[in-house]
mmCIF file of C-alpha atoms in Angstrom:
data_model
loop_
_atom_site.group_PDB
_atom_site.id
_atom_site.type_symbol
_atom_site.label_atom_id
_atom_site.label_comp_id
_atom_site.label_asym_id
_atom_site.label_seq_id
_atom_site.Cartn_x
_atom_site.Cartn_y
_atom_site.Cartn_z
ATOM 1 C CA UNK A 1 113.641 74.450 59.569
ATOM 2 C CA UNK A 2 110.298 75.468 59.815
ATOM 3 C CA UNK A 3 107.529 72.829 59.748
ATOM 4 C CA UNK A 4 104.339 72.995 57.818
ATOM 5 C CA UNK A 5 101.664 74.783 58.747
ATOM 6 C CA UNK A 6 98.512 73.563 60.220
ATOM 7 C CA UNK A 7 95.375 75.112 60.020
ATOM 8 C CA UNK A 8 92.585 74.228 62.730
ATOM 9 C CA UNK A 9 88.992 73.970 61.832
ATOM 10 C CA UNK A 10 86.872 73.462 64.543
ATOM 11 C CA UNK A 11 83.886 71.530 63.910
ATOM 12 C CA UNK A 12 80.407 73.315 65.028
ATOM 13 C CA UNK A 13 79.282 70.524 66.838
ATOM 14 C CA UNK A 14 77.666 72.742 70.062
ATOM 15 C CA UNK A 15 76.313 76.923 69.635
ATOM 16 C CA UNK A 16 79.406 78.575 70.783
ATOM 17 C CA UNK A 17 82.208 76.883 69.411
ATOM 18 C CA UNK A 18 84.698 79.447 67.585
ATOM 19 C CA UNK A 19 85.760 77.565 64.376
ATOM 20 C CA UNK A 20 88.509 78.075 61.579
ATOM 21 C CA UNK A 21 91.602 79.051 64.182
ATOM 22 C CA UNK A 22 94.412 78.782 62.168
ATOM 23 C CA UNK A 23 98.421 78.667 63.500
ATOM 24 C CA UNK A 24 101.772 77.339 62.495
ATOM 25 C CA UNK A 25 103.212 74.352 64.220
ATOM 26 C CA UNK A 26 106.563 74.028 66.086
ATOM 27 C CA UNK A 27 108.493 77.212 64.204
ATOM 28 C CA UNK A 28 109.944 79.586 66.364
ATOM 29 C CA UNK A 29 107.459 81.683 66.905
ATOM 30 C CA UNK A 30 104.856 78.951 67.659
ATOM 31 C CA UNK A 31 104.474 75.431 69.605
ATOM 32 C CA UNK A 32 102.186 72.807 70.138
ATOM 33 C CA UNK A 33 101.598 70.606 72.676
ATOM 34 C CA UNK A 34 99.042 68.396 74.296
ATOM 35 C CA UNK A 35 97.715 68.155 77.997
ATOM 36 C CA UNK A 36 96.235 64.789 78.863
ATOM 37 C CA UNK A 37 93.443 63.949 81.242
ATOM 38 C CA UNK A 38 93.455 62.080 84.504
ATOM 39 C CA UNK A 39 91.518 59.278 86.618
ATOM 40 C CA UNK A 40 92.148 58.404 90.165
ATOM 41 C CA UNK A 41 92.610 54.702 90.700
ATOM 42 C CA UNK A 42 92.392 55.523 94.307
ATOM 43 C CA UNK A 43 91.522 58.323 96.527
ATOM 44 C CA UNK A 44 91.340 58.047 100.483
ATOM 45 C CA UNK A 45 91.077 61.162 102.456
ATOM 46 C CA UNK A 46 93.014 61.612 105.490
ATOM 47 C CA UNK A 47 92.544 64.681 106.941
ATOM 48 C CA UNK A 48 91.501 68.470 107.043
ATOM 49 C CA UNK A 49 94.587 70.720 107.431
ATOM 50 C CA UNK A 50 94.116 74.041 109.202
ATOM 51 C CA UNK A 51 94.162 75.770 106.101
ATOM 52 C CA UNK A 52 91.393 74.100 104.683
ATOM 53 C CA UNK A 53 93.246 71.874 102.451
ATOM 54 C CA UNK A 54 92.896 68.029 102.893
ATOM 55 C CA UNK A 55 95.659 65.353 103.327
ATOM 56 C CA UNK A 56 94.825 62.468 101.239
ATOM 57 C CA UNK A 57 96.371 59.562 99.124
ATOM 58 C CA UNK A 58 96.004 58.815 95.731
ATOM 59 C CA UNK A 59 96.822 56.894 92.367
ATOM 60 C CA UNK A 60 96.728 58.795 89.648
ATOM 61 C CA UNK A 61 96.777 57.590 86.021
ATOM 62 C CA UNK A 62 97.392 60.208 83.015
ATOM 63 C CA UNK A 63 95.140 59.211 80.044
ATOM 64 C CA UNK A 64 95.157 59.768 76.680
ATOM 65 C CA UNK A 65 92.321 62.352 76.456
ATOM 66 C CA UNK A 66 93.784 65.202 75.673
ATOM 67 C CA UNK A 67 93.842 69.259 75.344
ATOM 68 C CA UNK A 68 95.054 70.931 72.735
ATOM 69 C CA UNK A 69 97.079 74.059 73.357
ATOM 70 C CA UNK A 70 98.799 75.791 70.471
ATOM 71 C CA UNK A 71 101.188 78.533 71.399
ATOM 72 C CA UNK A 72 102.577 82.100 69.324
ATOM 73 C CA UNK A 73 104.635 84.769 70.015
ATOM 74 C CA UNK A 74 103.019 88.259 69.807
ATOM 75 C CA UNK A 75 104.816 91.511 69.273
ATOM 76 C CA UNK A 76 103.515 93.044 72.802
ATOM 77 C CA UNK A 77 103.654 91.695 75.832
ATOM 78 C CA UNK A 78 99.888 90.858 76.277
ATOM 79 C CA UNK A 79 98.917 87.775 77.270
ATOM 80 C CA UNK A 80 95.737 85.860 75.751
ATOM 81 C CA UNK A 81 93.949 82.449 76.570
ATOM 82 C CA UNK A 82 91.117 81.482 74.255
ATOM 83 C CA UNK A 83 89.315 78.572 73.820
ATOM 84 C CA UNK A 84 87.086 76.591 71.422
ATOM 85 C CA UNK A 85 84.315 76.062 73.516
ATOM 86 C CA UNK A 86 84.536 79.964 75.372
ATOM 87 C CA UNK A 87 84.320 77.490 78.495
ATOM 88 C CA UNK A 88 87.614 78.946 80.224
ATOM 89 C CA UNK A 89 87.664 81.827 82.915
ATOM 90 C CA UNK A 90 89.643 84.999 81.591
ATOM 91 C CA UNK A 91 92.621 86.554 83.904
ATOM 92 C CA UNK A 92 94.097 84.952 86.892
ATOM 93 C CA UNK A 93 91.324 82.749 87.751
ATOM 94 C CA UNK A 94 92.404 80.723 84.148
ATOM 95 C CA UNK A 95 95.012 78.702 85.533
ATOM 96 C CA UNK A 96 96.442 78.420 81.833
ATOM 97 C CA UNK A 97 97.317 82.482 82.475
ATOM 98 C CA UNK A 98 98.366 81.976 85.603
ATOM 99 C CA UNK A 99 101.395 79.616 84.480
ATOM 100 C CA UNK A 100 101.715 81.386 81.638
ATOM 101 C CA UNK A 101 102.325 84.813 84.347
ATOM 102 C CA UNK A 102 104.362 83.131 86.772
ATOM 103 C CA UNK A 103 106.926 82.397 84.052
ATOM 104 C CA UNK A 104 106.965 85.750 83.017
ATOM 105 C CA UNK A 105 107.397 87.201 85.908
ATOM 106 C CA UNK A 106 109.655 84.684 87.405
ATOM 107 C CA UNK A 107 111.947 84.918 84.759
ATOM 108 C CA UNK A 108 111.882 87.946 83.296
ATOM 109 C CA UNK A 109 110.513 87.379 79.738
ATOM 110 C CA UNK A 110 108.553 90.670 78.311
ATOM 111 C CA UNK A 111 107.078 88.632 75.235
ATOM 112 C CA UNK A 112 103.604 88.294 74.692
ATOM 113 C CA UNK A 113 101.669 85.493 74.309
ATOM 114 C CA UNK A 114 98.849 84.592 72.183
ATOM 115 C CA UNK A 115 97.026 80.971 73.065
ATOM 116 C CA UNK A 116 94.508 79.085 71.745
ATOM 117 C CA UNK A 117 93.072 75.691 73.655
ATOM 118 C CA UNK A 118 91.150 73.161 71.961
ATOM 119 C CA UNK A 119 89.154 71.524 75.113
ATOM 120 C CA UNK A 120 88.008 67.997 74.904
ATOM 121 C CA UNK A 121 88.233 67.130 78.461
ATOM 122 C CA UNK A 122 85.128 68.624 80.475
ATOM 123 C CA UNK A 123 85.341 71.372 82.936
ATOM 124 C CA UNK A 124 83.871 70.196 86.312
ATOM 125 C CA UNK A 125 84.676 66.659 85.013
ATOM 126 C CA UNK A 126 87.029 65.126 87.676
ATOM 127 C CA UNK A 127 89.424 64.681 84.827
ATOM 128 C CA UNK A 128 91.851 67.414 85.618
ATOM 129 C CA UNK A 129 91.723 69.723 82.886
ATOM 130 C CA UNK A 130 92.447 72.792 84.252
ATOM 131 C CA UNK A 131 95.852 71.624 86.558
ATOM 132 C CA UNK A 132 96.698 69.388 83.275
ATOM 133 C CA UNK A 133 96.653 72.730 81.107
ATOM 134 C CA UNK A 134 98.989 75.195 83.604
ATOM 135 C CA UNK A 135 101.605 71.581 83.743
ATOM 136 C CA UNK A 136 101.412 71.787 80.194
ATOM 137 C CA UNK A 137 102.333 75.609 80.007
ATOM 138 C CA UNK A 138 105.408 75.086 82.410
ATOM 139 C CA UNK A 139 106.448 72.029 80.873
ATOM 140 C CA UNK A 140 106.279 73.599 76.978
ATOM 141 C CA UNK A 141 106.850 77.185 77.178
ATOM 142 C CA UNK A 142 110.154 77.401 78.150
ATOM 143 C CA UNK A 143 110.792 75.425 75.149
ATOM 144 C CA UNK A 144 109.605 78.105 72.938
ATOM 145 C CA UNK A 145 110.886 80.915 75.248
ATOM 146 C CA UNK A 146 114.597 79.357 75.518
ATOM 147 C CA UNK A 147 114.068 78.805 79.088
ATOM 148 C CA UNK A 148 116.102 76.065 81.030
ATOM 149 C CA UNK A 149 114.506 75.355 84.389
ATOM 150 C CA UNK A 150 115.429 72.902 87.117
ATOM 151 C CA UNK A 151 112.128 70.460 87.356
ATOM 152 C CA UNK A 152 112.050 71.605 91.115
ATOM 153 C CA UNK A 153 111.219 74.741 90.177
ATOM 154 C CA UNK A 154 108.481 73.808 87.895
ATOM 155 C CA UNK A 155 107.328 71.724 90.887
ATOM 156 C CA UNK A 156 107.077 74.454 93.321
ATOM 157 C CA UNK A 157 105.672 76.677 90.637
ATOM 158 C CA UNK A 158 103.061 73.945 89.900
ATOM 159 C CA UNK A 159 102.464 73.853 93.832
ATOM 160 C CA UNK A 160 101.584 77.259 93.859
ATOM 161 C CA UNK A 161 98.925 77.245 90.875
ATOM 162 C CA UNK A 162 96.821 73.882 92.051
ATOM 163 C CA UNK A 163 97.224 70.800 93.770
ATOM 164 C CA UNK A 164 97.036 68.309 91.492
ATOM 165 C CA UNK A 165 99.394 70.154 88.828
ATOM 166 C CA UNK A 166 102.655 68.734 90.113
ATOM 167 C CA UNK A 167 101.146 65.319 89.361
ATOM 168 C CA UNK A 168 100.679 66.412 85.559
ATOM 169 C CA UNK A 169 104.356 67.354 86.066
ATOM 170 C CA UNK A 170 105.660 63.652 86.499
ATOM 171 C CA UNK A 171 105.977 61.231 83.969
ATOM 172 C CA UNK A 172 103.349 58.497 83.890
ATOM 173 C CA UNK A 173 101.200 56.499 86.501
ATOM 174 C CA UNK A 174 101.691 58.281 90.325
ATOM 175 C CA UNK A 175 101.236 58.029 93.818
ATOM 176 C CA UNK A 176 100.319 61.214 95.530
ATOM 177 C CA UNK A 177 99.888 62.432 98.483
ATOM 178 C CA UNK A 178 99.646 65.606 101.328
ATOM 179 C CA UNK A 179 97.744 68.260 99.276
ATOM 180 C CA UNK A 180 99.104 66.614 95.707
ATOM 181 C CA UNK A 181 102.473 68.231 96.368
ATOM 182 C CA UNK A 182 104.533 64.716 97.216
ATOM 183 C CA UNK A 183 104.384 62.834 93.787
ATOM 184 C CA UNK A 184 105.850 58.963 93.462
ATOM 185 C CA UNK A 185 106.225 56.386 90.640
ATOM 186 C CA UNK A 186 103.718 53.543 90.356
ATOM 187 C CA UNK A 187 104.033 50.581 88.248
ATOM 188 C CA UNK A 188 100.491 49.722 86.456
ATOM 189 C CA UNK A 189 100.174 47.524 83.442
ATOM 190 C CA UNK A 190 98.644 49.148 80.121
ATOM 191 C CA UNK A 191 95.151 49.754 81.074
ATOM 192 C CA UNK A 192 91.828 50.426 78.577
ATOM 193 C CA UNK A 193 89.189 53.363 80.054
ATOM 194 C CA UNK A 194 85.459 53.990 78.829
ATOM 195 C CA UNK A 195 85.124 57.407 80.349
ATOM 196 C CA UNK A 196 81.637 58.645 80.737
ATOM 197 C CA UNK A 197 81.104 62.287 81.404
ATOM 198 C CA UNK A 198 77.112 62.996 82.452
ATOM 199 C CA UNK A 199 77.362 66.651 81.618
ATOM 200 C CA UNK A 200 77.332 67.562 85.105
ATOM 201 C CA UNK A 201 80.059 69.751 86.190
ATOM 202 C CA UNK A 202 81.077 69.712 89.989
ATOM 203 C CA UNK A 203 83.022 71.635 91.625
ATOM 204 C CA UNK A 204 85.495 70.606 93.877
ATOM 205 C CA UNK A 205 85.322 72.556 97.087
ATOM 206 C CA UNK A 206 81.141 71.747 97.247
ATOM 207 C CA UNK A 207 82.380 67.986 97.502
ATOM 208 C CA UNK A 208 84.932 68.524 99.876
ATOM 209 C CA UNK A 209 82.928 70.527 101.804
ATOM 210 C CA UNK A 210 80.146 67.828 102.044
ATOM 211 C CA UNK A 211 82.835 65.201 103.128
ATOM 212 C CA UNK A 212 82.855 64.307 106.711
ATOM 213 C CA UNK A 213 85.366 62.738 108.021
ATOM 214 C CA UNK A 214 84.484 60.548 111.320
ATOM 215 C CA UNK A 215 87.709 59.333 111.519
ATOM 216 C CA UNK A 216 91.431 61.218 110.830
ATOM 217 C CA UNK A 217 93.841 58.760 109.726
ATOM 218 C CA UNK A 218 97.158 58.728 109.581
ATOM 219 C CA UNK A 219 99.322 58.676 106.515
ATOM 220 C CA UNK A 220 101.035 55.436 107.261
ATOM 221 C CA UNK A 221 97.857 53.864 107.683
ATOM 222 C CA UNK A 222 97.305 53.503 104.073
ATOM 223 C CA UNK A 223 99.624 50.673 102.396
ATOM 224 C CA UNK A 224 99.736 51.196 98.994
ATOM 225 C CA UNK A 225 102.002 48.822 96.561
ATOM 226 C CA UNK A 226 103.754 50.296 93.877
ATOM 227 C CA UNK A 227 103.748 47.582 91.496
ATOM 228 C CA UNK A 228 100.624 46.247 90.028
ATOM 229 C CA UNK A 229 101.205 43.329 87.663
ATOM 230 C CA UNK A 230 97.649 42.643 86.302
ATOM 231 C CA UNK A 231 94.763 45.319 85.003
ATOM 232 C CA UNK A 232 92.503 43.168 88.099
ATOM 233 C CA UNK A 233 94.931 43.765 90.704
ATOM 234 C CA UNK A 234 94.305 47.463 89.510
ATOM 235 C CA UNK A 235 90.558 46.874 89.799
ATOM 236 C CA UNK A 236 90.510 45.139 93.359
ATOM 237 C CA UNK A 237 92.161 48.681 95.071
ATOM 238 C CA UNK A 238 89.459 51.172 93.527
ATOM 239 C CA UNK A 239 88.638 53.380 95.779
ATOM 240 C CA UNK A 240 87.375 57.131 96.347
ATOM 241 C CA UNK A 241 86.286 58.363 99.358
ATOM 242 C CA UNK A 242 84.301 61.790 97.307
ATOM 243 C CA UNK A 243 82.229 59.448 95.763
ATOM 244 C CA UNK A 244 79.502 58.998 98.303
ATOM 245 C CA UNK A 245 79.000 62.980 98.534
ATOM 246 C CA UNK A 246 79.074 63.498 94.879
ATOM 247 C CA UNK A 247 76.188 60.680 94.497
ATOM 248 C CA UNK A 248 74.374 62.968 96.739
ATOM 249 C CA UNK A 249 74.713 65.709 94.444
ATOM 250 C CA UNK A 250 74.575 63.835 90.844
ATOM 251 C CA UNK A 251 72.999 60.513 91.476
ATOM 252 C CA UNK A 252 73.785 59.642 87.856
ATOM 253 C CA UNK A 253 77.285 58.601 89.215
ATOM 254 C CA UNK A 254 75.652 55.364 90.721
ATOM 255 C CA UNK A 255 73.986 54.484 88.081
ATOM 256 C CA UNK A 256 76.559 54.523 85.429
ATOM 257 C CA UNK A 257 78.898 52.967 87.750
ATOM 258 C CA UNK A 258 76.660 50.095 87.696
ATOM 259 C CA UNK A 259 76.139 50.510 83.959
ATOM 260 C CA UNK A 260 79.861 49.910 83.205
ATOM 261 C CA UNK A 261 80.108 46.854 85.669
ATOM 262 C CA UNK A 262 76.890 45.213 84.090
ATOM 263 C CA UNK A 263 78.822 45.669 80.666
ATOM 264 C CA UNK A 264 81.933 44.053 81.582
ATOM 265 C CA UNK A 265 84.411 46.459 83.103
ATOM 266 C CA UNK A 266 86.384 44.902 85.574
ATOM 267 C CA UNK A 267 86.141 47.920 87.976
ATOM 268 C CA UNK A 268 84.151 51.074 87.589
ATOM 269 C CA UNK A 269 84.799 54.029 90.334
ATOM 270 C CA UNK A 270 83.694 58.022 89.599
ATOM 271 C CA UNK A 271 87.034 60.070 88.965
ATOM 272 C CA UNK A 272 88.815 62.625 91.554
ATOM 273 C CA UNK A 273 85.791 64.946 92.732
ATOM 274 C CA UNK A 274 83.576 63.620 90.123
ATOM 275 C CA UNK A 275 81.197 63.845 87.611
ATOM 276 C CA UNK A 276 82.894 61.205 85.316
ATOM 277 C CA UNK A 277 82.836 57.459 86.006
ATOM 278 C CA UNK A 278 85.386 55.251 84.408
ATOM 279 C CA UNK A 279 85.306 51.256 83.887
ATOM 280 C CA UNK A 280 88.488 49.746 83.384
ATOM 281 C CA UNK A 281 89.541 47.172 80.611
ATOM 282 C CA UNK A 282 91.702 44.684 79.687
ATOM 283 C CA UNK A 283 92.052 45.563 75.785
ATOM 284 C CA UNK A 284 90.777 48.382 73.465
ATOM 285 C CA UNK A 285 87.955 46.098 71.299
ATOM 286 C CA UNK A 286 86.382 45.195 74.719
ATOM 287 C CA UNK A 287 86.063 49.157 75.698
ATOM 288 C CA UNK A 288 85.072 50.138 71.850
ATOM 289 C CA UNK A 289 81.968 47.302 72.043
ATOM 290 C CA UNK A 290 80.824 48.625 76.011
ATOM 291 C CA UNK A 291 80.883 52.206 74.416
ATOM 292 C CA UNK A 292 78.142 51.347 72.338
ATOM 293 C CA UNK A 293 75.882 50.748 74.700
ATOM 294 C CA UNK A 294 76.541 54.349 75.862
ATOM 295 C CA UNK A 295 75.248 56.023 72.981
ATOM 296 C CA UNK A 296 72.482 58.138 75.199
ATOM 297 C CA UNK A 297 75.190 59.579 76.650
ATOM 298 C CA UNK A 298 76.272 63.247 75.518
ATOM 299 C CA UNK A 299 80.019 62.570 76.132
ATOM 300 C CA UNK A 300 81.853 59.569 76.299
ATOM 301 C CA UNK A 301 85.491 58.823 75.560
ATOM 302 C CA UNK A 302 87.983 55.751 74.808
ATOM 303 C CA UNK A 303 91.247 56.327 76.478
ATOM 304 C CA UNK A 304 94.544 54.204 77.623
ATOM 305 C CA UNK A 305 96.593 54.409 80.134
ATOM 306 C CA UNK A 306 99.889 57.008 79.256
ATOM 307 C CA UNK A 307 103.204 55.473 81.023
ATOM 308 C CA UNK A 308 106.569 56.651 81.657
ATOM 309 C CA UNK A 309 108.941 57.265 78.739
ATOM 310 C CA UNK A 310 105.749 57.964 76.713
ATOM 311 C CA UNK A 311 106.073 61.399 75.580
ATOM 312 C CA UNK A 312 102.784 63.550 75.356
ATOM 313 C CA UNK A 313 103.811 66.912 74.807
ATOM 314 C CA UNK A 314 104.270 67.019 71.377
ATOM 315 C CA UNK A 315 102.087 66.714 68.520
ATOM 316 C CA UNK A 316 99.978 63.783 68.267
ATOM 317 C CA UNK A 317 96.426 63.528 67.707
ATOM 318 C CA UNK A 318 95.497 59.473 66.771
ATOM 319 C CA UNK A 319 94.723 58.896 70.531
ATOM 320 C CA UNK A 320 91.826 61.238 69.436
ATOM 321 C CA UNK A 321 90.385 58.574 67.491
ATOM 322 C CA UNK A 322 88.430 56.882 70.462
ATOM 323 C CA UNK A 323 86.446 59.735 71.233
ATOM 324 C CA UNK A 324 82.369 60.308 70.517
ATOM 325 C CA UNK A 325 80.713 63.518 71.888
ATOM 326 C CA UNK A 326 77.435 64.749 70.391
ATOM 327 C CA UNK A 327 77.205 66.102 67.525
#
């Protein structure tokens, strides 16, 4: 039975933004789904590999700022990625067409593919957007495609796009490490983030390539636990090893950091290869009040922490409710 259909206005709230997109929801020509955003509780870097990749380790929480992609069947077999914000690259460098590609090839499928994105988690933001959009693809279009695929596939295939997808690929709160390929379960209690994005986008192999590392470590060095009972325990391990480089390049990162603590957030650390900075919080009202005091801030978002057996690829959008962004 086909479901109502939506249609998508886009608010003009920054020159550029395409408005009035307009698709069906969940028939079976056309799908839904969100992609959330992530923060990295923890981030220590082991090692450069010889093929320029680095070993590290890592907690990894999915949050509940999310992507919007909408899916729909097209007569041809062309594939097309647009976005609200014209922010995404086109072609193979769009990791979204990449996935989208792989599957196509992989398995055989000659439909095409129409696909729209509504972006609220920056590019350049630390926050995983782009990995979080090609899990989403692998995880959702075989749904609409009739495609049943062992998760170890999907894994590899997530491998092959980006690091950090197979983490999007797991099902709550992680531990990764190598490259982002080995993923693991961690227990975390429900925890409360005031996101602040400072509009600077960095790029990921600049930080890396600023990092250096005096000493290589070895994996079994790092003792991580893999049950946190309180949202301080989860405060007392932050970590990230990237930050000190991407100060370098954005001091802003510092002093936001130091913003969020001086408001009340029990930890504050800058997320993956930055620009965002997170503080962490026991409840929602506590992280709603601190977010006032943010208000000369183009971007900043309220988000919780998304745990296993909480589904987030379907259509929900009242975890949108904590977000402000200009305009």
């Amino acid at each position: 039975m086909k479901s109502e259909k939506i249609e998508q206005h886009i608010q003009n709230s920054e020159s550029g933004i395409k408005t009035d997109f307009t698709i069906h929801n969940q028939t079976d020509g056309q799908h839904i789904c969100l992609s959330p955003g992530k923060v990295n509780l923890f981030l220590k870097v082991l090692s450069k590999r010889n093929d320029g990749y680095h070993n590290i380790v890592c907690i990894v929480s999915p949050v509940s700022l999310y992507d919007v992609i909408y899916f729909q069947k097209q007569v041809d077999e062309r594939v097309t990625v647009e976005d609200n914000r014209n922010c995404l690259p086109e072609g193979p460098a769009n990791t979204i067409y990449k996935a989208v590609m792989m599957l196509k090839e992989r398995y055989g499928v000659r439909e095409g593919l129409k696909i729209y994105v509504e972006k609220h988690i920056p590019i350049g933001s630390g926050l995983g957007g782009p990995s979080s959009n090609a899990a989403a693809v692998l995880r959702e279009l075989p749904k609409l495609w009739g495609l049943t695929i062992d998760p170890a596939d999907l894994a590899e295939m997530g491998k092959a796009i980006g690091a950090d997808v197979p983490l999007f690929l797991s099902n709550g709160p992680c531990i990764i490490r190598g490259i982002g390929e080995q993923v693991s379960p961690v227990e975390i209690p429900r925890l409360w983030y005031l996101i602040i994005y400072p509009d600077v986008a960095l790029k990921t192999p600049d930080i890396y390539g600023g990092l250096r590392i005096v000493l290589t470590k070895d994996e079994n060095d790092i003792k991580l636990r893999k049950n946190f009972e309180s949202v301080q325990e989860v405060a007392d391990v932050l970590e990230n090893d990237l930050e000190k480089v991407a100060i370098l390049m954005c001091p802003i990162i510092k002093t936001l950091k130091e913003r969020l603590i001086d408001a009340g957030a029990l930890g504050a650390l800058m997320s993956g290869s930055g620009s965002s900075v997170f503080g962490i919080f026991e409840d929602e009202e506590h992280a709603k009040k601190t977010l006032i005091s943010f208000g000369d801030m183009k971007s900043a978002f309220i988000a919780h922490s998304i745990h296993k057996g909480e589904l987030y690829g379907h259509n929900r959008y009242q975890d949108f409710s904590g977000r402000r962004e200009a305009g």
